[in-house]
Amino acid sequence: MAMSSNHTNLRDIWYTMVGIPGLEYAHIWLSIPICSMYIVALAGNTLLIFLIFTDHSLHEPMYLFLSILALADIILSTVTTPKVLAIFWFRAGGISFASCVSQMFFLHFMFVTESAILLAMAFDRYVAICFPLRYTTILTPLVIARMGIASVTRSFLICFPLVFLVYRLTYCGRNIIHHSYCEHMGIARLACDNIKVNIYYGMTVPLFSIGLDIVLIIISYILILHSVFRIPSRDARLKALGTCGSHVCVILLFYTPSLFTFFAHRFGGHSIPRHMHILFANLYVVVPPTLNPIIYGVKTKQIQDRIFQMFSFHKACF
């Protein structure tokens, strides 16, 4: 009994994240694109939120969802990237257990939340194309707020048990985390206990929730395509599909690398080097937040026009 108590106390030692094992010599070089993308993600998403909330012509459901996505992108990238850069630049990989668990929770929480936001945006496109005359009456600001609250609540209920699952384990003093940030299974593997419950929960619950989102998004787009191809005018069909282009790009950008990382980490075994797993995991929390505002800025005429107006005004002032 005393031994179990001592082991439990060892949970509170200082932990060290090593960054990307096997690529320590390249940390400085890797930090340059990661830092650049993080700055672009912060600037681009902040600009997007500013444009949407200061321009009344952008107070439509599509843009309100986009502003929520931009906020989620800022939080998702900020949960991990500053600490990753601290490891790469200063070898400051030290972290307490509580801080590590907090980072783990917010990382998984924001990932599940962003998936729910993408589902809400797919529903927005479905209503806009299939029920255009009722678009603003169905997706009122109150409905959008409720969908946002539901997304956050669902994510909390899915991810909060992870905190209990890692705190219930006994830790024996292993304190090296072979990663550049804290995630659920990385923490669980430091324990001396049987971690089957962690493995099963970590695989099934998030996978089913994300999988359900993906299935519902696919169903939304099947219904959208069915509705679009019934439009007699070719130009009208192309215009309708064009409104979905940005969202489809963002969906592929979000799910493809994250699902690859998920399955490769669990089923790839030794066929994929560890440093490739971790490098890819670092990129998927910073690349989508970087490219999302660029995609919407390039493909959405209203946002383009608002940006040109803003910069033209500042240029005229000077």
mmCIF file of C-alpha atoms in Angstrom:
data_model
loop_
_atom_site.group_PDB
_atom_site.id
_atom_site.type_symbol
_atom_site.label_atom_id
_atom_site.label_comp_id
_atom_site.label_asym_id
_atom_site.label_seq_id
_atom_site.Cartn_x
_atom_site.Cartn_y
_atom_site.Cartn_z
ATOM 1 C CA MET A 1 0.000 0.000 0.000
ATOM 2 C CA ALA A 2 2.868 2.357 0.849
ATOM 3 C CA MET A 3 4.544 1.581 -2.453
ATOM 4 C CA SER A 4 1.363 2.505 -4.351
ATOM 5 C CA SER A 5 1.201 5.798 -2.434
ATOM 6 C CA ASN A 6 4.833 6.580 -3.255
ATOM 7 C CA HIS A 7 4.271 5.808 -6.907
ATOM 8 C CA THR A 8 1.217 8.023 -6.951
ATOM 9 C CA ASN A 9 3.266 10.910 -5.502
ATOM 10 C CA LEU A 10 5.741 10.539 -8.375
ATOM 11 C CA ARG A 11 3.015 11.876 -10.657
ATOM 12 C CA ASP A 12 3.837 15.365 -9.400
ATOM 13 C CA ILE A 13 7.467 15.396 -10.563
ATOM 14 C CA TRP A 14 8.614 17.705 -13.358
ATOM 15 C CA TYR A 15 8.204 16.258 -16.858
ATOM 16 C CA THR A 16 10.357 16.950 -19.904
ATOM 17 C CA MET A 17 9.190 17.072 -23.502
ATOM 18 C CA VAL A 18 12.024 16.386 -25.929
ATOM 19 C CA GLY A 19 10.460 17.905 -29.048
ATOM 20 C CA ILE A 20 10.833 15.677 -32.113
ATOM 21 C CA PRO A 21 13.054 12.675 -31.209
ATOM 22 C CA GLY A 22 15.676 12.047 -33.867
ATOM 23 C CA LEU A 23 15.377 15.551 -35.297
ATOM 24 C CA GLU A 24 16.830 17.536 -32.403
ATOM 25 C CA TYR A 25 19.571 18.855 -34.695
ATOM 26 C CA ALA A 26 16.880 20.371 -36.958
ATOM 27 C CA HIS A 27 14.741 21.990 -34.247
ATOM 28 C CA ILE A 28 15.945 25.516 -35.062
ATOM 29 C CA TRP A 29 15.243 25.048 -38.777
ATOM 30 C CA LEU A 30 11.842 23.459 -38.127
ATOM 31 C CA SER A 31 10.915 26.353 -35.859
ATOM 32 C CA ILE A 32 11.138 28.850 -38.754
ATOM 33 C CA PRO A 33 8.156 27.536 -40.795
ATOM 34 C CA ILE A 34 6.177 26.674 -37.655
ATOM 35 C CA CYS A 35 6.680 30.159 -36.189
ATOM 36 C CA SER A 36 5.872 31.796 -39.528
ATOM 37 C CA MET A 37 2.674 29.781 -39.907
ATOM 38 C CA TYR A 38 1.653 30.548 -36.324
ATOM 39 C CA ILE A 39 2.058 34.301 -36.896
ATOM 40 C CA VAL A 40 0.052 34.069 -40.129
ATOM 41 C CA ALA A 41 -2.637 32.022 -38.330
ATOM 42 C CA LEU A 42 -2.958 34.602 -35.539
ATOM 43 C CA ALA A 43 -2.967 37.576 -37.916
ATOM 44 C CA GLY A 44 -5.245 36.002 -40.533
ATOM 45 C CA ASN A 45 -7.871 34.681 -38.134
ATOM 46 C CA THR A 46 -7.871 37.857 -36.035
ATOM 47 C CA LEU A 47 -8.357 39.917 -39.208
ATOM 48 C CA LEU A 48 -11.185 37.626 -40.275
ATOM 49 C CA ILE A 49 -12.979 38.010 -36.933
ATOM 50 C CA PHE A 50 -12.469 41.794 -37.040
ATOM 51 C CA LEU A 51 -13.873 42.083 -40.585
ATOM 52 C CA ILE A 52 -16.930 39.979 -39.818
ATOM 53 C CA PHE A 53 -17.860 41.765 -36.611
ATOM 54 C CA THR A 54 -17.269 45.306 -37.922
ATOM 55 C CA ASP A 55 -19.067 44.927 -41.260
ATOM 56 C CA HIS A 56 -22.859 44.527 -40.990
ATOM 57 C CA SER A 57 -23.009 43.109 -44.533
ATOM 58 C CA LEU A 58 -21.058 40.095 -43.221
ATOM 59 C CA HIS A 59 -23.496 39.416 -40.365
ATOM 60 C CA GLU A 60 -24.906 36.408 -42.197
ATOM 61 C CA PRO A 61 -24.952 32.827 -40.842
ATOM 62 C CA MET A 62 -22.086 31.683 -43.098
ATOM 63 C CA TYR A 63 -19.758 34.421 -41.852
ATOM 64 C CA LEU A 64 -20.803 34.060 -38.219
ATOM 65 C CA PHE A 65 -19.853 30.367 -38.403
ATOM 66 C CA LEU A 66 -16.618 31.400 -40.094
ATOM 67 C CA SER A 67 -15.803 33.771 -37.227
ATOM 68 C CA ILE A 68 -16.382 30.927 -34.733
ATOM 69 C CA LEU A 69 -14.057 28.710 -36.786
ATOM 70 C CA ALA A 70 -11.426 31.469 -36.839
ATOM 71 C CA LEU A 71 -11.597 31.793 -33.029
ATOM 72 C CA ALA A 72 -11.278 28.001 -32.668
ATOM 73 C CA ASP A 73 -8.231 28.063 -34.983
ATOM 74 C CA ILE A 74 -6.537 30.717 -32.846
ATOM 75 C CA ILE A 75 -7.094 28.704 -29.674
ATOM 76 C CA LEU A 76 -6.103 25.357 -31.261
ATOM 77 C CA SER A 77 -2.777 26.676 -32.555
ATOM 78 C CA THR A 78 -2.042 28.631 -29.351
ATOM 79 C CA VAL A 79 -2.567 25.595 -27.096
ATOM 80 C CA THR A 80 0.573 23.914 -28.493
ATOM 81 C CA THR A 81 2.693 26.166 -30.721
ATOM 82 C CA PRO A 82 4.234 28.571 -28.133
ATOM 83 C CA LYS A 83 5.462 25.614 -26.062
ATOM 84 C CA VAL A 84 6.738 23.833 -29.189
ATOM 85 C CA LEU A 85 8.741 26.926 -30.134
ATOM 86 C CA ALA A 86 10.093 27.215 -26.570
ATOM 87 C CA ILE A 87 11.361 23.621 -26.859
ATOM 88 C CA PHE A 88 12.899 24.226 -30.277
ATOM 89 C CA TRP A 89 14.534 27.547 -29.379
ATOM 90 C CA PHE A 90 15.457 27.252 -25.691
ATOM 91 C CA ARG A 91 15.124 23.511 -24.953
ATOM 92 C CA ALA A 92 12.489 24.560 -22.420
ATOM 93 C CA GLY A 93 10.666 21.247 -22.393
ATOM 94 C CA GLY A 94 9.931 21.183 -18.670
ATOM 95 C CA ILE A 95 6.276 21.023 -17.645
ATOM 96 C CA SER A 96 4.320 20.063 -14.535
ATOM 97 C CA PHE A 97 1.831 17.208 -14.614
ATOM 98 C CA ALA A 98 -1.135 19.554 -14.102
ATOM 99 C CA SER A 99 0.003 21.836 -16.937
ATOM 100 C CA CYS A 100 0.560 18.837 -19.191
ATOM 101 C CA VAL A 101 -2.946 17.528 -18.509
ATOM 102 C CA SER A 102 -4.379 21.001 -19.108
ATOM 103 C CA GLN A 103 -2.654 21.205 -22.481
ATOM 104 C CA MET A 104 -3.899 17.709 -23.318
ATOM 105 C CA PHE A 105 -7.486 18.604 -22.452
ATOM 106 C CA PHE A 106 -7.597 21.853 -24.428
ATOM 107 C CA LEU A 107 -5.883 20.247 -27.431
ATOM 108 C CA HIS A 108 -8.434 17.419 -27.707
ATOM 109 C CA PHE A 109 -11.298 19.728 -26.699
ATOM 110 C CA MET A 110 -10.526 22.229 -29.476
ATOM 111 C CA PHE A 111 -10.071 19.479 -32.044
ATOM 112 C CA VAL A 112 -13.519 17.986 -31.304
ATOM 113 C CA THR A 113 -15.036 21.481 -31.156
ATOM 114 C CA GLU A 114 -13.602 22.421 -34.539
ATOM 115 C CA SER A 115 -14.997 19.224 -36.038
ATOM 116 C CA ALA A 116 -18.450 20.176 -34.721
ATOM 117 C CA ILE A 117 -18.073 23.684 -36.188
ATOM 118 C CA LEU A 118 -17.281 22.209 -39.613
ATOM 119 C CA LEU A 119 -20.439 20.090 -39.308
ATOM 120 C CA ALA A 120 -22.454 23.214 -38.453
ATOM 121 C CA MET A 121 -20.971 24.970 -41.496
ATOM 122 C CA ALA A 122 -21.989 22.011 -43.694
ATOM 123 C CA PHE A 123 -25.534 22.356 -42.356
ATOM 124 C CA ASP A 124 -25.346 26.078 -43.149
ATOM 125 C CA ARG A 125 -24.451 25.312 -46.786
ATOM 126 C CA TYR A 126 -27.239 22.704 -46.942
ATOM 127 C CA VAL A 127 -29.868 25.208 -45.767
ATOM 128 C CA ALA A 128 -28.498 27.998 -47.996
ATOM 129 C CA ILE A 129 -28.686 25.866 -51.160
ATOM 130 C CA CYS A 130 -31.685 23.627 -50.492
ATOM 131 C CA PHE A 131 -33.877 26.224 -48.717
ATOM 132 C CA PRO A 132 -32.580 29.614 -49.929
ATOM 133 C CA LEU A 133 -35.807 31.523 -49.225
ATOM 134 C CA ARG A 134 -35.874 30.350 -45.601
ATOM 135 C CA TYR A 135 -32.107 30.620 -45.003
ATOM 136 C CA THR A 136 -32.103 33.592 -42.625
ATOM 137 C CA THR A 137 -35.300 32.489 -40.856
ATOM 138 C CA ILE A 138 -33.921 29.004 -40.132
ATOM 139 C CA LEU A 139 -30.397 30.075 -39.150
ATOM 140 C CA THR A 140 -31.139 33.001 -36.879
ATOM 141 C CA PRO A 141 -28.432 34.395 -34.547
ATOM 142 C CA LEU A 142 -30.143 32.569 -31.661
ATOM 143 C CA VAL A 143 -29.999 29.230 -33.510
ATOM 144 C CA ILE A 144 -26.334 29.823 -34.393
ATOM 145 C CA ALA A 145 -25.546 30.620 -30.739
ATOM 146 C CA ARG A 146 -27.301 27.435 -29.621
ATOM 147 C CA MET A 147 -25.367 25.385 -32.166
ATOM 148 C CA GLY A 148 -22.130 26.923 -30.875
ATOM 149 C CA ILE A 149 -23.050 26.129 -27.269
ATOM 150 C CA ALA A 150 -24.030 22.571 -28.243
ATOM 151 C CA SER A 151 -20.662 22.089 -30.000
ATOM 152 C CA VAL A 152 -18.727 23.268 -26.951
ATOM 153 C CA THR A 153 -20.857 21.213 -24.539
ATOM 154 C CA ARG A 154 -20.471 18.034 -26.584
ATOM 155 C CA SER A 155 -16.703 18.535 -26.816
ATOM 156 C CA PHE A 156 -16.454 19.080 -23.065
ATOM 157 C CA LEU A 157 -18.438 15.915 -22.297
ATOM 158 C CA ILE A 158 -16.232 13.884 -24.660
ATOM 159 C CA CYS A 159 -12.859 15.258 -23.537
ATOM 160 C CA PHE A 160 -13.250 15.912 -19.804
ATOM 161 C CA PRO A 161 -13.196 12.166 -18.926
ATOM 162 C CA LEU A 162 -9.651 12.093 -20.349
ATOM 163 C CA VAL A 163 -8.554 14.164 -17.339
ATOM 164 C CA PHE A 164 -9.886 11.538 -14.912
ATOM 165 C CA LEU A 165 -8.432 8.710 -16.993
ATOM 166 C CA VAL A 166 -4.868 10.048 -16.684
ATOM 167 C CA TYR A 167 -5.225 11.158 -13.048
ATOM 168 C CA ARG A 168 -6.435 7.712 -11.932
ATOM 169 C CA LEU A 169 -3.181 6.080 -13.085
ATOM 170 C CA THR A 170 -0.147 5.317 -10.935
ATOM 171 C CA TYR A 171 3.109 6.905 -12.102
ATOM 172 C CA CYS A 172 6.504 5.438 -11.235
ATOM 173 C CA GLY A 173 8.894 8.233 -12.112
ATOM 174 C CA ARG A 174 9.218 8.029 -15.890
ATOM 175 C CA ASN A 175 9.235 11.679 -16.862
ATOM 176 C CA ILE A 176 10.406 11.901 -20.483
ATOM 177 C CA ILE A 177 7.643 12.694 -22.980
ATOM 178 C CA HIS A 178 8.806 11.829 -26.494
ATOM 179 C CA HIS A 179 6.729 14.527 -28.098
ATOM 180 C CA SER A 180 6.621 18.312 -28.427
ATOM 181 C CA TYR A 181 3.269 18.646 -26.663
ATOM 182 C CA CYS A 182 1.106 16.644 -24.260
ATOM 183 C CA GLU A 183 -1.579 14.352 -25.624
ATOM 184 C CA HIS A 184 -3.666 11.660 -23.961
ATOM 185 C CA MET A 185 -1.809 8.478 -24.852
ATOM 186 C CA GLY A 186 1.593 10.149 -24.473
ATOM 187 C CA ILE A 187 0.755 10.829 -20.816
ATOM 188 C CA ALA A 188 -0.905 7.454 -20.217
ATOM 189 C CA ARG A 189 2.172 5.557 -21.458
ATOM 190 C CA LEU A 190 4.229 7.079 -18.636
ATOM 191 C CA ALA A 191 2.135 5.166 -16.076
ATOM 192 C CA CYS A 192 2.907 1.813 -14.445
ATOM 193 C CA ASP A 193 -0.748 0.726 -14.503
ATOM 194 C CA ASN A 194 -2.734 -1.098 -17.116
ATOM 195 C CA ILE A 195 -3.883 1.561 -19.595
ATOM 196 C CA LYS A 196 -6.404 -0.499 -21.579
ATOM 197 C CA VAL A 197 -9.267 1.773 -20.510
ATOM 198 C CA ASN A 198 -7.318 4.785 -21.780
ATOM 199 C CA ILE A 199 -6.612 3.033 -25.077
ATOM 200 C CA TYR A 200 -10.229 1.965 -25.603
ATOM 201 C CA TYR A 201 -11.677 5.345 -24.663
ATOM 202 C CA GLY A 202 -9.028 7.254 -26.605
ATOM 203 C CA MET A 203 -9.788 5.246 -29.733
ATOM 204 C CA THR A 204 -13.527 4.658 -29.674
ATOM 205 C CA VAL A 205 -15.218 7.745 -28.222
ATOM 206 C CA PRO A 206 -13.363 10.501 -30.137
ATOM 207 C CA LEU A 207 -13.291 8.360 -33.302
ATOM 208 C CA PHE A 208 -17.039 7.754 -33.185
ATOM 209 C CA SER A 209 -17.782 11.428 -32.485
ATOM 210 C CA ILE A 210 -15.492 12.654 -35.269
ATOM 211 C CA GLY A 211 -16.694 9.807 -37.497
ATOM 212 C CA LEU A 212 -20.311 10.843 -36.915
ATOM 213 C CA ASP A 213 -19.427 14.423 -37.881
ATOM 214 C CA ILE A 214 -17.786 13.211 -41.088
ATOM 215 C CA VAL A 215 -20.774 11.004 -41.992
ATOM 216 C CA LEU A 216 -23.224 13.871 -41.405
ATOM 217 C CA ILE A 217 -21.041 16.242 -43.468
ATOM 218 C CA ILE A 218 -21.018 13.704 -46.326
ATOM 219 C CA ILE A 219 -24.813 13.334 -46.099
ATOM 220 C CA SER A 220 -25.171 17.139 -46.183
ATOM 221 C CA TYR A 221 -23.114 17.357 -49.351
ATOM 222 C CA ILE A 222 -24.982 14.466 -51.012
ATOM 223 C CA LEU A 223 -28.227 16.381 -50.402
ATOM 224 C CA ILE A 224 -26.575 19.594 -51.648
ATOM 225 C CA LEU A 225 -25.403 17.912 -54.870
ATOM 226 C CA HIS A 226 -28.834 16.358 -55.378
ATOM 227 C CA SER A 227 -30.403 19.801 -55.068
ATOM 228 C CA VAL A 228 -27.787 21.565 -57.216
ATOM 229 C CA PHE A 229 -28.063 19.164 -60.167
ATOM 230 C CA ARG A 230 -31.794 19.791 -60.277
ATOM 231 C CA ILE A 231 -31.138 23.479 -61.053
ATOM 232 C CA PRO A 232 -31.758 23.999 -64.795
ATOM 233 C CA SER A 233 -29.270 26.857 -65.292
ATOM 234 C CA ARG A 234 -25.603 25.827 -65.631
ATOM 235 C CA ASP A 235 -24.402 29.199 -64.299
ATOM 236 C CA ALA A 236 -26.668 28.886 -61.267
ATOM 237 C CA ARG A 237 -25.321 25.378 -60.614
ATOM 238 C CA LEU A 238 -21.719 26.586 -60.754
ATOM 239 C CA LYS A 239 -22.513 29.536 -58.481
ATOM 240 C CA ALA A 240 -24.170 27.241 -55.927
ATOM 241 C CA LEU A 241 -21.229 24.840 -55.987
ATOM 242 C CA GLY A 242 -18.805 27.771 -55.769
ATOM 243 C CA THR A 243 -20.235 28.772 -52.389
ATOM 244 C CA CYS A 244 -19.244 25.330 -51.074
ATOM 245 C CA GLY A 245 -15.691 25.348 -52.461
ATOM 246 C CA SER A 246 -14.044 27.068 -49.494
ATOM 247 C CA HIS A 247 -15.789 24.824 -46.983
ATOM 248 C CA VAL A 248 -14.798 21.631 -48.818
ATOM 249 C CA CYS A 249 -11.142 22.775 -48.914
ATOM 250 C CA VAL A 250 -11.203 23.501 -45.172
ATOM 251 C CA ILE A 251 -12.829 20.128 -44.428
ATOM 252 C CA LEU A 252 -10.142 18.232 -46.377
ATOM 253 C CA LEU A 253 -7.398 20.334 -44.789
ATOM 254 C CA PHE A 254 -8.677 19.584 -41.277
ATOM 255 C CA TYR A 255 -9.635 15.909 -41.444
ATOM 256 C CA THR A 256 -7.010 14.447 -43.810
ATOM 257 C CA PRO A 257 -3.844 15.111 -41.734
ATOM 258 C CA SER A 258 -5.553 14.561 -38.383
ATOM 259 C CA LEU A 259 -7.056 11.195 -39.378
ATOM 260 C CA PHE A 260 -3.756 10.144 -40.968
ATOM 261 C CA THR A 261 -1.966 10.970 -37.708
ATOM 262 C CA PHE A 262 -4.621 9.164 -35.634
ATOM 263 C CA PHE A 263 -4.505 5.911 -37.632
ATOM 264 C CA ALA A 264 -0.763 5.979 -38.280
ATOM 265 C CA HIS A 265 -0.068 6.471 -34.562
ATOM 266 C CA ARG A 266 -2.261 3.517 -33.569
ATOM 267 C CA PHE A 267 -1.851 1.098 -36.470
ATOM 268 C CA GLY A 268 1.326 2.223 -38.219
ATOM 269 C CA GLY A 269 3.536 0.482 -35.695
ATOM 270 C CA HIS A 270 7.183 0.687 -36.664
ATOM 271 C CA SER A 271 6.485 1.107 -40.379
ATOM 272 C CA ILE A 272 6.429 4.911 -39.972
ATOM 273 C CA PRO A 273 9.336 6.481 -38.015
ATOM 274 C CA ARG A 274 8.416 8.149 -34.727
ATOM 275 C CA HIS A 275 9.834 11.505 -35.787
ATOM 276 C CA MET A 276 7.492 11.501 -38.812
ATOM 277 C CA HIS A 277 4.496 10.888 -36.540
ATOM 278 C CA ILE A 278 5.441 13.783 -34.292
ATOM 279 C CA LEU A 279 6.405 16.138 -37.118
ATOM 280 C CA PHE A 280 3.054 15.528 -38.791
ATOM 281 C CA ALA A 281 1.263 15.995 -35.454
ATOM 282 C CA ASN A 282 2.952 19.392 -35.076
ATOM 283 C CA LEU A 283 1.931 20.444 -38.555
ATOM 284 C CA TYR A 284 -1.750 19.508 -38.301
ATOM 285 C CA VAL A 285 -2.312 21.867 -35.357
ATOM 286 C CA VAL A 286 -0.774 24.837 -37.189
ATOM 287 C CA VAL A 287 -1.304 24.303 -40.948
ATOM 288 C CA PRO A 288 -5.156 24.331 -41.035
ATOM 289 C CA PRO A 289 -5.393 27.469 -38.822
ATOM 290 C CA THR A 290 -2.872 29.136 -41.158
ATOM 291 C CA LEU A 291 -4.573 28.240 -44.425
ATOM 292 C CA ASN A 292 -8.251 28.567 -43.415
ATOM 293 C CA PRO A 293 -8.362 32.400 -43.482
ATOM 294 C CA ILE A 294 -6.315 32.419 -46.698
ATOM 295 C CA ILE A 295 -8.736 29.986 -48.378
ATOM 296 C CA TYR A 296 -11.786 32.004 -47.364
ATOM 297 C CA GLY A 297 -10.031 35.258 -48.249
ATOM 298 C CA VAL A 298 -9.185 34.010 -51.749
ATOM 299 C CA LYS A 299 -12.483 32.273 -52.490
ATOM 300 C CA THR A 300 -15.002 34.633 -50.836
ATOM 301 C CA LYS A 301 -15.650 37.829 -52.793
ATOM 302 C CA GLN A 302 -17.330 39.676 -49.901
ATOM 303 C CA ILE A 303 -14.276 39.183 -47.680
ATOM 304 C CA GLN A 304 -11.933 40.168 -50.509
ATOM 305 C CA ASP A 305 -13.913 43.372 -51.106
ATOM 306 C CA ARG A 306 -13.901 44.228 -47.398
ATOM 307 C CA ILE A 307 -10.112 43.737 -47.177
ATOM 308 C CA PHE A 308 -9.541 45.929 -50.253
ATOM 309 C CA GLN A 309 -11.811 48.622 -48.801
ATOM 310 C CA MET A 310 -9.977 48.581 -45.482
ATOM 311 C CA PHE A 311 -6.512 48.845 -47.024
ATOM 312 C CA SER A 312 -7.670 51.440 -49.563
ATOM 313 C CA PHE A 313 -9.002 53.544 -46.690
ATOM 314 C CA HIS A 314 -5.710 53.341 -44.774
ATOM 315 C CA LYS A 315 -3.760 54.135 -47.935
ATOM 316 C CA ALA A 316 -5.952 57.206 -48.557
ATOM 317 C CA CYS A 317 -5.370 58.376 -44.970
ATOM 318 C CA PHE A 318 -1.618 58.312 -45.505
#
